[in-house]
CSV table of C-alpha atoms in Angstrom, one decimal:
chain,number,residue,atom,x,y,z
A,1,MET,CA,6.1,-36.8,186.4
A,2,ILE,CA,9.0,-34.9,187.8
A,3,PHE,CA,12.5,-34.9,186.5
A,4,PRO,CA,15.7,-33.0,187.5
A,5,LEU,CA,15.8,-30.0,185.2
A,6,GLY,CA,19.6,-29.8,184.9
A,7,GLU,CA,19.8,-33.4,183.7
A,8,VAL,CA,16.9,-33.0,181.3
A,9,LEU,CA,18.5,-29.9,179.8
A,10,ILE,CA,21.6,-32.0,178.9
A,11,LEU,CA,19.2,-34.2,176.8
A,12,VAL,CA,17.5,-31.2,175.2
A,13,GLU,CA,20.8,-29.6,174.3
A,14,HIS,CA,21.9,-32.9,172.8
A,15,ALA,CA,18.7,-33.3,170.7
A,16,ALA,CA,19.0,-29.7,169.5
A,17,ALA,CA,22.7,-29.9,168.5
A,18,ALA,CA,22.8,-33.5,167.1
A,19,PRO,CA,23.6,-33.8,163.4
A,20,ALA,CA,20.4,-35.9,163.0
A,21,ASN,CA,17.3,-36.9,164.9
A,22,ALA,CA,15.5,-40.2,165.1
A,23,GLU,CA,12.3,-40.6,163.2
A,24,PRO,CA,9.2,-39.4,165.0
A,25,VAL,CA,7.6,-42.0,167.2
A,26,ALA,CA,4.1,-40.8,168.0
A,27,GLY,CA,3.1,-38.5,165.2
A,28,GLU,CA,5.1,-35.5,166.4
A,29,ALA,CA,6.8,-33.3,163.9
A,30,PRO,CA,10.4,-34.3,162.8
A,31,GLY,CA,13.2,-32.6,164.6
A,32,PRO,CA,14.6,-32.4,168.2
A,33,ALA,CA,12.6,-34.1,170.8
A,34,LEU,CA,12.7,-35.8,174.1
A,35,LEU,CA,11.6,-39.4,174.1
A,36,LEU,CA,9.4,-40.3,177.1
A,37,VAL,CA,9.7,-44.1,177.8
A,38,ALA,CA,7.6,-46.0,180.2
A,39,GLU,CA,8.9,-49.5,180.3
A,40,ASP,CA,11.4,-50.4,183.0
A,41,GLY,CA,10.6,-47.3,185.0
A,42,ILE,CA,9.9,-43.9,183.4
A,43,TYR,CA,12.7,-42.1,181.7
A,44,LEU,CA,13.6,-39.5,179.1
A,45,LEU,CA,16.1,-39.9,176.3
A,46,SER,CA,17.3,-37.5,173.6
A,47,ASN,CA,16.2,-38.3,170.0
A,48,GLY,CA,19.5,-36.9,168.8
A,49,LEU,CA,21.7,-39.2,166.7
A,50,PRO,CA,24.2,-40.5,167.4
A,51,GLN,CA,22.7,-41.2,170.8
A,52,LEU,CA,24.2,-39.7,174.0
A,53,ASP,CA,26.3,-42.3,175.8
A,54,ALA,CA,25.8,-42.7,179.5
A,55,ALA,CA,28.7,-41.3,181.6
A,56,PRO,CA,30.1,-43.7,184.2
A,57,GLY,CA,27.9,-43.7,187.2
A,58,GLN,CA,25.1,-41.7,185.4
A,59,PRO,CA,21.6,-43.0,184.9
A,60,GLN,CA,21.3,-45.0,181.7
A,61,ALA,CA,18.9,-47.1,179.7
A,62,TYR,CA,20.6,-49.8,177.5
A,63,GLY,CA,23.9,-47.8,177.5
A,64,MET,CA,22.2,-44.5,176.5
A,65,ARG,CA,22.0,-41.4,178.8
A,66,ALA,CA,18.6,-41.4,180.5
A,67,VAL,CA,16.9,-39.2,183.1
A,68,TYR,CA,14.5,-41.1,185.3
A,69,ALA,CA,11.3,-39.6,186.8
A,70,GLU,CA,11.3,-39.3,190.6
A,71,GLY,CA,10.1,-42.5,192.1
A,72,CYS,CA,10.1,-44.4,188.8
A,73,GLY,CA,13.6,-45.7,188.4
A,74,PRO,CA,14.6,-49.1,187.0
A,75,GLY,CA,12.6,-51.9,188.5
A,76,THR,CA,9.6,-49.8,189.3
A,77,PRO,CA,6.5,-52.0,189.4
A,78,ALA,CA,4.3,-51.7,186.3
A,79,ALA,CA,1.3,-50.5,188.4
A,80,VAL,CA,3.3,-47.5,189.6
A,81,HIS,CA,4.4,-46.3,186.2
A,82,ASP,CA,0.9,-47.1,184.7
A,83,ALA,CA,-0.6,-44.7,187.4
A,84,ALA,CA,2.0,-42.1,186.6
A,85,ILE,CA,1.4,-42.0,182.9
A,86,GLY,CA,-2.4,-42.6,183.1
A,87,PHE,CA,-2.7,-45.8,181.2
A,88,ALA,CA,-1.4,-49.4,181.3
A,89,GLY,CA,1.5,-50.9,179.3
A,90,ALA,CA,4.8,-49.8,177.8
A,91,THR,CA,4.8,-46.6,175.9
A,92,LEU,CA,7.1,-44.4,173.9
A,93,THR,CA,6.0,-40.7,173.4
A,94,GLY,CA,7.9,-38.0,171.5
A,95,VAL,CA,7.9,-34.5,173.1
A,96,PRO,CA,9.1,-32.0,170.4
A,97,ILE,CA,11.6,-29.4,171.6
A,98,SER,CA,11.4,-26.1,169.6
A,99,LEU,CA,14.1,-23.4,169.8
A,100,ALA,CA,11.7,-21.3,172.0
A,101,VAL,CA,11.3,-24.2,174.4
A,102,LEU,CA,15.1,-24.8,174.5
A,103,LEU,CA,15.7,-21.1,175.3
A,104,ARG,CA,13.0,-21.1,178.0
A,105,LEU,CA,14.5,-24.2,179.6
A,106,ARG,CA,18.0,-22.7,179.6
A,107,ALA,CA,16.7,-19.5,181.2
A,108,ALA,CA,14.6,-21.5,183.7
A,109,THR,CA,17.7,-23.1,185.3
A,110,ALA,CA,18.4,-19.8,187.0
A,111,ASP,CA,15.3,-20.1,189.2
A,112,TYR,CA,14.0,-23.7,188.8
A,113,ASP,CA,15.4,-27.1,189.4
A,114,LEU,CA,12.6,-29.5,188.2
A,115,PHE,CA,11.1,-30.4,184.9
A,116,THR,CA,7.6,-31.8,184.8
A,117,ILE,CA,5.6,-33.6,182.1
A,118,THR,CA,1.8,-34.0,182.2
A,119,LEU,CA,0.3,-36.3,179.6
A,120,SER,CA,-3.3,-36.0,178.3
A,121,ALA,CA,-5.0,-37.9,175.5
A,122,THR,CA,-3.8,-35.3,173.0
A,123,ARG,CA,-0.7,-33.6,174.3
A,124,ALA,CA,2.3,-33.5,176.6
A,125,THR,CA,2.6,-30.3,178.7
A,126,ILE,CA,6.0,-29.5,180.0
A,127,CYS,CA,6.9,-27.1,182.8
A,128,ALA,CA,9.9,-25.9,184.7
A,129,ALA,CA,9.3,-26.0,188.5
A,130,ARG,CA,11.1,-25.6,191.8
A,131,ARG,CA,10.6,-27.5,195.0
A,132,ARG,CA,9.2,-25.4,197.8
A,133,PRO,CA,9.8,-26.2,201.5
A,134,GLY,CA,7.7,-29.2,202.4
A,135,GLY,CA,8.2,-30.8,198.9
A,136,ALA,CA,5.4,-29.0,196.9
A,137,ALA,CA,6.4,-27.9,193.4
A,138,HIS,CA,5.7,-24.4,191.9
A,139,THR,CA,5.6,-24.6,188.1
A,140,THR,CA,5.8,-22.3,185.0
A,141,PRO,CA,4.9,-23.6,181.5
A,142,ALA,CA,7.8,-24.1,179.2
A,143,ASP,CA,6.0,-25.2,176.1
A,144,ARG,CA,4.4,-22.0,175.0
């Protein structure tokens, strides 16, 4: 799944700076995290509390600031988001954001413009990427 890095960084910064974070949702450690939601499209939220309000004209989910995956906005057919996440049905996955990941994402904005998440049965791998001519993405891991 591909997201705009600059918009994701707003969520990451919010989760890291928030006075509190929501309880873990999928066994991840407590603390700052992105919440990957596959329900009415596929989108990311901050787990920071209080939640980040959507700015006028900005993407949102239930009034909260959201960043939607490319091609998976509101109203996306279930079959499309099921294929993108690799399994059927609504899901909520927590993607912990450590200080090291936050710093790497900040630095990545100088050369990269995309944020990718790849899900497996045991982990979510996040990367910063840039779109090459012709649409292909070049990635660099951000979660190590």
